[in-house]
Amino acid sequence: MERIFLYFAQGFCSMQWQQFVMLGIGFILIGLAVVKNYEPMLLLPIGFGTILVNLPFAVVLGTAEHSGALKILFDCGILTELFPLLIFIGVGAMIDFTPLLERPWLFVFGLVAHFGIFVAAAIAYFCFGFSVKESFSIGIIGAADGPTAIVVATRHAPSLLGPVTVAAYSYMSLVPIIMPPVIKLLTSEKERKIHIQAKNKKISRKIAVFFPVALTVFAGILIPDAAALVGFLMFGNLIRECGVLEKLSKAAQNELSNIVTLLLGISVGSCMTYDRFLTAQTLLIMILGLIAFTFDTICGVLFAKFLNLFRKKGNKLNPMIGACGISAFPMASRVVQKIALEEDSQNFILMHAVSANVSGQIGSVIIGGIILGCI
């Protein structure tokens, strides 16, 4: 009887207080997913993975001699970058690049609105002593692109993968909370009421099919380290636009994305052990990620205001579309359109906002490739 009692008590007795804290964090992440609907497809599996890896004796992770289930998933799906790249196929299949092809000049916002990445990286390096690779792994949180953040952190700072991933997906879900006050602080009521002249061009199917192939070749030659990120994203879009793979397009958008997202989330949760996560460094990463995200919005809005200095009266840009240059698609464009309608119920800037928003998806993977190749 005593032996049975000791068996059932050994797990509880082996627990340290830090593990109980991490169990609490796991419950919080699940709560945010279920109650607040914050990125539930990622935060819920990450939260549950956090609970699993902080249970006694790390059975789910395994040992050096025998890898557990989560360790196998992490090694096969995260370290090989397979899961993030498969997710990009689904993302590409969901995105319609037609609004951007109608207004290709708006692609500039997909680059400018990611400048917050470099601001946060500079602060991390010069003010807090992170290495160059760690600094950019933190800065990439500002891309608002979870798969890109995972790839960069996996290569450059695997020890920071857990907090970087949680921060990236948390701030993506908080776009409706973070962006509006920043936008309103930088713009006047008059600017937010600006109507943008709509001049839509008809985009043929040939152009829609040619675009993902051409962009892959161009980016792969110019920025070789971006080839995988851009290529898988554009492959998903090609499936969507080709018109002959409708079943595969729907499968990529639904079954593939859902299954891989669940596996990716619970695999990332394997990084959330108490010895890695319960540090002052984690809190600092969350703060720096918020700085990166905020400065992305600031840079996008200010650049739109700068362009207005050279545009004729009556042909001004609504500077709010600059904030859509981040990769949080389509949430960022929806938030901006909502603000525009609050100021003027007849102000429809959604198509321009979406154009900038989808350019942000391309911009994030290109910048991620540059960081991978040059840092």
Short mmCIF file of C-alpha atoms in Angstrom, two decimals:
data_model
loop_
_atom_site.label_atom_id
_atom_site.label_comp_id
_atom_site.label_asym_id
_atom_site.label_seq_id
_atom_site.Cartn_x
_atom_site.Cartn_y
_atom_site.Cartn_z
CA MET A 1 0.00 0.00 0.00
CA GLU A 2 2.83 2.35 0.91
CA ARG A 3 4.50 1.60 -2.42
CA ILE A 4 1.33 2.51 -4.33
CA PHE A 5 0.99 5.73 -2.34
CA LEU A 6 4.60 6.68 -3.09
CA TYR A 7 4.04 6.01 -6.80
CA PHE A 8 1.08 8.38 -6.99
CA ALA A 9 2.80 10.99 -4.81
CA GLN A 10 6.13 11.07 -6.63
CA GLY A 11 4.89 13.31 -9.43
CA PHE A 12 3.50 15.97 -7.11
CA CYS A 13 6.54 15.86 -4.86
CA SER A 14 8.88 16.36 -7.83
CA MET A 15 7.12 19.53 -8.99
CA GLN A 16 8.87 22.85 -8.45
CA TRP A 17 7.01 26.12 -7.96
CA GLN A 18 8.17 27.33 -11.35
CA GLN A 19 6.35 24.43 -12.98
CA PHE A 20 3.11 25.40 -11.27
CA VAL A 21 3.58 28.95 -12.58
CA MET A 22 4.02 27.62 -16.11
CA LEU A 23 0.87 25.51 -15.71
CA GLY A 24 -0.89 28.76 -14.83
CA ILE A 25 0.53 30.44 -17.95
CA GLY A 26 -0.74 27.51 -20.00
CA PHE A 27 -4.23 28.01 -18.53
CA ILE A 28 -4.03 31.74 -19.30
CA LEU A 29 -3.14 31.11 -22.95
CA ILE A 30 -6.01 28.65 -23.26
CA GLY A 31 -8.31 31.17 -21.58
CA LEU A 32 -7.28 33.93 -23.99
CA ALA A 33 -8.00 31.59 -26.89
CA VAL A 34 -11.36 30.32 -25.62
CA VAL A 35 -12.80 33.33 -23.78
CA LYS A 36 -11.27 36.26 -25.69
CA ASN A 37 -10.89 34.49 -29.06
CA TYR A 38 -7.26 35.70 -29.37
CA GLU A 39 -5.65 33.62 -32.15
CA PRO A 40 -7.35 30.47 -30.78
CA MET A 41 -5.86 28.11 -33.38
CA LEU A 42 -2.35 28.93 -32.11
CA LEU A 43 -2.67 30.07 -28.52
CA LEU A 44 -4.80 27.11 -27.46
CA PRO A 45 -2.37 24.39 -28.67
CA ILE A 46 0.61 26.45 -27.42
CA GLY A 47 -1.08 26.74 -24.02
CA PHE A 48 -1.81 23.02 -23.86
CA GLY A 49 1.73 22.22 -25.00
CA THR A 50 2.99 24.45 -22.18
CA ILE A 51 1.02 22.38 -19.69
CA LEU A 52 2.30 19.10 -21.11
CA VAL A 53 6.02 19.99 -20.98
CA ASN A 54 5.81 21.24 -17.40
CA LEU A 55 4.27 18.10 -15.97
CA PRO A 56 6.53 15.89 -13.80
CA PHE A 57 9.60 14.20 -15.27
CA ALA A 58 9.13 15.78 -18.73
CA VAL A 59 7.62 12.54 -19.99
CA VAL A 60 6.11 14.19 -23.08
CA LEU A 61 9.46 15.71 -24.04
CA GLY A 62 11.40 12.56 -23.27
CA THR A 63 15.04 12.11 -22.40
CA ALA A 64 18.33 12.22 -24.25
CA GLU A 65 18.05 8.48 -24.85
CA HIS A 66 14.37 8.40 -25.79
CA SER A 67 12.61 11.38 -27.37
CA GLY A 68 9.02 12.02 -26.38
CA ALA A 69 6.18 12.86 -28.75
CA LEU A 70 6.55 16.65 -28.53
CA LYS A 71 10.32 16.47 -29.02
CA ILE A 72 9.81 14.42 -32.18
CA LEU A 73 7.22 16.90 -33.50
CA PHE A 74 9.51 19.82 -32.69
CA ASP A 75 12.55 18.28 -34.35
CA CYS A 76 10.66 17.17 -37.45
CA GLY A 77 8.35 20.15 -37.88
CA ILE A 78 10.01 23.23 -36.35
CA LEU A 79 13.76 22.66 -36.64
CA THR A 80 13.32 21.57 -40.26
CA GLU A 81 11.03 24.62 -40.82
CA LEU A 82 8.47 22.26 -42.36
CA PHE A 83 5.42 23.40 -40.37
CA PRO A 84 5.85 27.17 -40.99
CA LEU A 85 6.41 26.58 -44.71
CA LEU A 86 3.34 24.34 -45.01
CA ILE A 87 1.30 27.04 -43.29
CA PHE A 88 2.49 29.50 -45.93
CA ILE A 89 0.91 27.29 -48.60
CA GLY A 90 -2.42 27.71 -46.83
CA VAL A 91 -1.90 31.44 -46.32
CA GLY A 92 -1.05 31.90 -50.00
CA ALA A 93 -4.19 30.00 -51.00
CA MET A 94 -6.28 32.36 -48.87
CA ILE A 95 -4.86 35.63 -50.22
CA ASP A 96 -6.20 37.44 -53.24
CA PHE A 97 -3.41 39.64 -54.61
CA THR A 98 -5.71 41.29 -57.15
CA PRO A 99 -6.14 44.51 -55.10
CA LEU A 100 -2.33 44.88 -55.00
CA LEU A 101 -1.96 44.14 -58.71
CA GLU A 102 -4.50 46.88 -59.39
CA ARG A 103 -2.41 49.33 -57.32
CA PRO A 104 1.16 47.97 -57.43
CA TRP A 105 2.66 51.22 -56.14
CA LEU A 106 1.14 50.43 -52.73
CA PHE A 107 3.70 47.65 -52.35
CA VAL A 108 6.04 50.26 -50.88
CA PHE A 109 3.96 50.21 -47.69
CA GLY A 110 4.68 46.49 -47.30
CA LEU A 111 8.34 47.41 -46.83
CA VAL A 112 8.18 50.76 -45.02
CA ALA A 113 5.65 49.57 -42.46
CA HIS A 114 8.11 46.91 -41.27
CA PHE A 115 10.75 49.41 -40.19
CA GLY A 116 9.75 48.77 -36.58
CA ILE A 117 11.61 45.45 -36.88
CA PHE A 118 14.89 47.34 -37.15
CA VAL A 119 13.97 49.82 -34.42
CA ALA A 120 13.29 47.02 -31.93
CA ALA A 121 16.40 45.10 -33.05
CA ALA A 122 18.56 48.20 -32.53
CA ILE A 123 17.13 48.74 -29.03
CA ALA A 124 17.66 45.07 -28.14
CA TYR A 125 21.27 45.16 -29.33
CA PHE A 126 22.47 48.54 -28.12
CA CYS A 127 20.44 48.90 -24.93
CA PHE A 128 20.02 45.37 -23.60
CA GLY A 129 23.03 43.45 -24.86
CA PHE A 130 21.33 40.85 -27.03
CA SER A 131 23.46 39.44 -29.84
CA VAL A 132 22.78 40.62 -33.39
CA LYS A 133 20.97 37.38 -34.29
CA GLU A 134 18.92 37.44 -31.09
CA SER A 135 18.04 41.10 -31.65
CA PHE A 136 16.64 40.49 -35.11
CA SER A 137 14.83 37.37 -33.88
CA ILE A 138 13.07 39.65 -31.40
CA GLY A 139 12.56 42.46 -33.91
CA ILE A 140 10.85 40.14 -36.40
CA ILE A 141 7.90 39.99 -33.99
CA GLY A 142 6.99 43.33 -35.55
CA ALA A 143 6.34 41.63 -38.88
CA ALA A 144 3.06 40.34 -37.40
CA ASP A 145 3.81 37.14 -39.31
CA GLY A 146 4.01 34.09 -37.06
CA PRO A 147 5.56 31.58 -39.49
CA THR A 148 8.32 34.03 -40.51
CA ALA A 149 9.05 34.80 -36.85
CA ILE A 150 9.31 31.06 -36.12
CA VAL A 151 11.71 30.45 -39.02
CA VAL A 152 13.99 33.36 -38.09
CA ALA A 153 14.02 32.49 -34.38
CA THR A 154 14.63 28.79 -35.10
CA ARG A 155 17.75 29.59 -37.11
CA HIS A 156 19.12 32.58 -35.22
CA ALA A 157 17.95 32.19 -31.60
CA PRO A 158 16.33 28.80 -30.85
CA SER A 159 16.47 29.49 -27.11
CA LEU A 160 14.10 32.44 -27.63
CA LEU A 161 11.64 30.58 -29.86
CA GLY A 162 8.95 30.15 -27.18
CA PRO A 163 8.57 33.79 -26.07
CA VAL A 164 9.10 35.12 -29.61
CA THR A 165 6.29 32.91 -30.96
CA VAL A 166 3.89 33.72 -28.14
CA ALA A 167 4.60 37.45 -28.54
CA ALA A 168 4.18 37.33 -32.34
CA TYR A 169 0.82 35.61 -32.27
CA SER A 170 -0.42 37.56 -29.24
CA TYR A 171 0.22 40.92 -30.89
CA MET A 172 -1.33 39.71 -34.15
CA SER A 173 -4.53 39.04 -32.23
CA LEU A 174 -4.28 42.44 -30.50
CA VAL A 175 -4.22 44.44 -33.75
CA PRO A 176 -7.70 45.92 -33.05
CA ILE A 177 -6.46 47.12 -29.67
CA ILE A 178 -2.94 48.34 -30.50
CA MET A 179 -3.40 50.03 -33.88
CA PRO A 180 -6.36 52.44 -33.36
CA PRO A 181 -4.84 54.60 -30.58
CA VAL A 182 -1.51 54.86 -32.46
CA ILE A 183 -3.28 55.83 -35.69
CA LYS A 184 -5.48 58.42 -33.95
CA LEU A 185 -2.47 59.90 -32.17
CA LEU A 186 -0.65 60.46 -35.48
CA THR A 187 -3.55 61.63 -37.64
CA SER A 188 -6.09 64.42 -37.48
CA GLU A 189 -9.82 63.94 -37.86
CA LYS A 190 -9.58 65.65 -41.25
CA GLU A 191 -6.93 63.19 -42.42
CA ARG A 192 -8.94 60.19 -41.27
CA LYS A 193 -11.89 61.45 -43.31
CA ILE A 194 -9.93 61.63 -46.58
CA HIS A 195 -11.63 59.73 -49.40
CA ILE A 196 -9.28 57.93 -51.78
CA GLN A 197 -10.09 58.04 -55.46
CA ALA A 198 -10.75 54.50 -56.67
CA LYS A 199 -9.34 53.67 -60.09
CA ASN A 200 -9.69 49.94 -60.42
CA LYS A 201 -8.03 48.14 -63.28
CA LYS A 202 -9.19 44.82 -64.63
CA ILE A 203 -6.61 42.15 -63.81
CA SER A 204 -6.66 39.24 -66.21
CA ARG A 205 -6.34 35.61 -65.14
CA LYS A 206 -3.02 35.40 -66.99
CA ILE A 207 -1.52 38.15 -64.83
CA ALA A 208 -2.94 36.58 -61.65
CA VAL A 209 -1.30 33.24 -62.56
CA PHE A 210 1.95 34.81 -63.77
CA PHE A 211 2.41 36.97 -60.65
CA PRO A 212 3.23 34.25 -58.05
CA VAL A 213 5.59 32.47 -60.45
CA ALA A 214 7.41 35.66 -61.44
CA LEU A 215 7.71 36.90 -57.85
CA THR A 216 9.15 33.55 -56.74
CA VAL A 217 11.80 33.62 -59.48
CA PHE A 218 12.64 37.28 -58.87
CA ALA A 219 12.88 36.96 -55.08
CA GLY A 220 14.71 33.62 -55.29
CA ILE A 221 17.42 35.10 -57.51
CA LEU A 222 17.71 38.45 -55.75
CA ILE A 223 17.33 37.14 -52.16
CA PRO A 224 18.14 33.40 -52.17
CA ASP A 225 17.42 32.98 -48.47
CA ALA A 226 13.85 34.19 -49.05
CA ALA A 227 13.21 31.56 -51.73
CA ALA A 228 11.55 29.02 -49.42
CA LEU A 229 9.40 31.58 -47.60
CA VAL A 230 8.29 33.38 -50.76
CA GLY A 231 8.09 30.17 -52.79
CA PHE A 232 5.71 28.29 -50.49
CA LEU A 233 3.54 31.40 -50.06
CA MET A 234 3.35 31.92 -53.82
CA PHE A 235 2.79 28.21 -54.48
CA GLY A 236 -0.34 28.39 -52.34
CA ASN A 237 -1.47 31.46 -54.28
CA LEU A 238 -0.77 29.75 -57.60
CA ILE A 239 -3.02 26.85 -56.55
CA ARG A 240 -5.74 29.40 -55.88
CA GLU A 241 -5.36 31.40 -59.09
CA CYS A 242 -4.68 28.67 -61.65
CA GLY A 243 -8.36 27.73 -61.78
CA VAL A 244 -7.77 24.01 -62.31
CA LEU A 245 -7.01 22.93 -58.73
CA GLU A 246 -10.10 24.11 -56.86
CA LYS A 247 -10.20 21.05 -54.57
CA LEU A 248 -6.52 21.41 -53.68
CA SER A 249 -6.98 25.14 -53.10
CA LYS A 250 -9.80 24.49 -50.64
CA ALA A 251 -7.79 21.73 -48.98
CA ALA A 252 -4.82 24.07 -48.55
CA GLN A 253 -7.04 26.77 -47.07
CA ASN A 254 -8.84 24.42 -44.70
CA GLU A 255 -7.54 20.92 -43.94
CA LEU A 256 -3.84 21.59 -44.50
CA SER A 257 -3.80 24.92 -42.65
CA ASN A 258 -5.84 23.61 -39.73
CA ILE A 259 -3.85 20.40 -39.19
CA VAL A 260 -0.43 22.01 -39.54
CA THR A 261 -1.42 24.96 -37.34
CA LEU A 262 -2.44 22.61 -34.54
CA LEU A 263 0.78 20.61 -34.82
CA LEU A 264 2.88 23.76 -35.00
CA GLY A 265 1.22 25.26 -31.94
CA ILE A 266 1.63 22.25 -29.69
CA SER A 267 5.22 21.78 -30.95
CA VAL A 268 6.11 25.38 -30.06
CA GLY A 269 4.62 24.69 -26.65
CA SER A 270 7.49 22.24 -26.11
CA CYS A 271 9.80 25.28 -25.82
CA MET A 272 7.77 26.68 -22.93
CA THR A 273 9.63 24.96 -20.11
CA TYR A 274 9.99 26.97 -16.91
CA ASP A 275 13.77 27.26 -17.16
CA ARG A 276 13.47 28.93 -20.58
CA PHE A 277 10.36 31.02 -20.09
CA LEU A 278 10.35 32.27 -16.50
CA THR A 279 13.09 34.85 -16.93
CA ALA A 280 13.31 38.64 -17.03
CA GLN A 281 14.42 38.16 -20.62
CA THR A 282 10.97 36.87 -21.59
CA LEU A 283 9.25 40.01 -20.26
CA LEU A 284 11.81 42.13 -22.10
CA ILE A 285 11.10 40.27 -25.34
CA MET A 286 7.37 40.92 -24.95
CA ILE A 287 8.04 44.65 -24.45
CA LEU A 288 10.43 44.85 -27.40
CA GLY A 289 7.92 43.01 -29.57
CA LEU A 290 5.29 45.61 -28.67
CA ILE A 291 7.77 48.36 -29.57
CA ALA A 292 8.42 46.71 -32.94
CA PHE A 293 4.71 46.39 -33.66
CA THR A 294 3.98 49.98 -32.59
CA PHE A 295 6.78 51.46 -34.67
CA ASP A 296 5.59 49.49 -37.71
CA THR A 297 2.27 51.33 -37.43
CA ILE A 298 4.00 54.65 -36.82
CA CYS A 299 6.32 54.31 -39.80
CA GLY A 300 3.53 53.29 -42.15
CA VAL A 301 1.29 56.20 -41.18
CA LEU A 302 4.09 58.78 -41.25
CA PHE A 303 5.26 57.59 -44.66
CA ALA A 304 1.74 58.02 -46.06
CA LYS A 305 1.66 61.54 -44.61
CA PHE A 306 5.05 62.21 -46.21
CA LEU A 307 3.76 61.10 -49.63
CA ASN A 308 0.83 63.48 -49.25
CA LEU A 309 3.28 66.40 -49.25
CA PHE A 310 3.88 65.70 -52.94
CA ARG A 311 0.33 64.83 -53.99
CA LYS A 312 -2.14 67.35 -55.37
CA LYS A 313 -5.12 68.51 -53.36
CA GLY A 314 -8.03 66.20 -54.01
CA ASN A 315 -5.69 63.30 -54.64
CA LYS A 316 -4.36 62.82 -51.13
CA LEU A 317 -3.94 59.44 -49.47
CA ASN A 318 -5.76 58.58 -46.29
CA PRO A 319 -2.66 58.08 -44.09
CA MET A 320 -4.35 55.27 -42.19
CA ILE A 321 -3.68 52.87 -45.06
CA GLY A 322 0.03 53.12 -44.20
CA ALA A 323 -0.68 51.18 -41.01
CA CYS A 324 -1.92 48.26 -43.12
CA GLY A 325 1.56 47.52 -44.43
CA ILE A 326 2.11 44.96 -41.69
CA SER A 327 1.44 41.29 -42.37
CA ALA A 328 -1.60 40.89 -40.11
CA PHE A 329 -3.94 40.08 -42.99
CA PRO A 330 -6.84 40.82 -43.18
CA MET A 331 -7.27 42.14 -39.66
CA ALA A 332 -5.22 45.33 -40.16
CA SER A 333 -7.21 46.44 -43.21
CA ARG A 334 -10.49 45.73 -41.44
CA VAL A 335 -9.44 47.81 -38.44
CA VAL A 336 -8.51 50.76 -40.66
CA GLN A 337 -11.78 50.56 -42.60
CA LYS A 338 -13.69 50.49 -39.32
CA ILE A 339 -11.95 53.67 -38.13
CA ALA A 340 -12.66 55.35 -41.48
CA LEU A 341 -16.38 54.53 -41.20
CA GLU A 342 -16.49 55.82 -37.63
CA GLU A 343 -15.23 59.19 -38.89
CA ASP A 344 -17.32 59.23 -42.08
CA SER A 345 -19.99 56.64 -42.85
CA GLN A 346 -19.41 57.13 -46.60
CA ASN A 347 -15.63 56.67 -46.54
CA PHE A 348 -14.70 53.33 -48.12
CA ILE A 349 -10.94 52.81 -48.24
CA LEU A 350 -10.98 49.04 -47.81
CA MET A 351 -9.56 48.14 -51.22
CA HIS A 352 -6.55 50.43 -50.78
CA ALA A 353 -6.12 49.13 -47.22
CA VAL A 354 -6.24 45.53 -48.45
CA SER A 355 -3.70 46.35 -51.18
CA ALA A 356 -1.26 47.62 -48.57
CA ASN A 357 -2.10 44.71 -46.29
CA VAL A 358 -1.35 41.93 -48.80
CA SER A 359 1.85 43.77 -49.75
CA GLY A 360 2.75 43.48 -46.07
CA GLN A 361 2.53 39.69 -46.32
CA ILE A 362 5.03 39.72 -49.18
CA GLY A 363 7.18 42.32 -47.43
CA SER A 364 7.42 40.28 -44.24
CA VAL A 365 8.76 37.16 -45.97
CA ILE A 366 11.21 39.21 -48.05
CA ILE A 367 12.54 40.99 -44.97
CA GLY A 368 12.68 37.64 -43.17
CA GLY A 369 14.78 36.24 -46.00
CA ILE A 370 17.11 39.25 -45.88
CA ILE A 371 17.58 38.77 -42.13
CA LEU A 372 18.29 35.06 -42.62
CA GLY A 373 20.87 35.74 -45.34
CA CYS A 374 22.59 38.88 -44.13
CA ILE A 375 22.64 38.59 -40.33
#
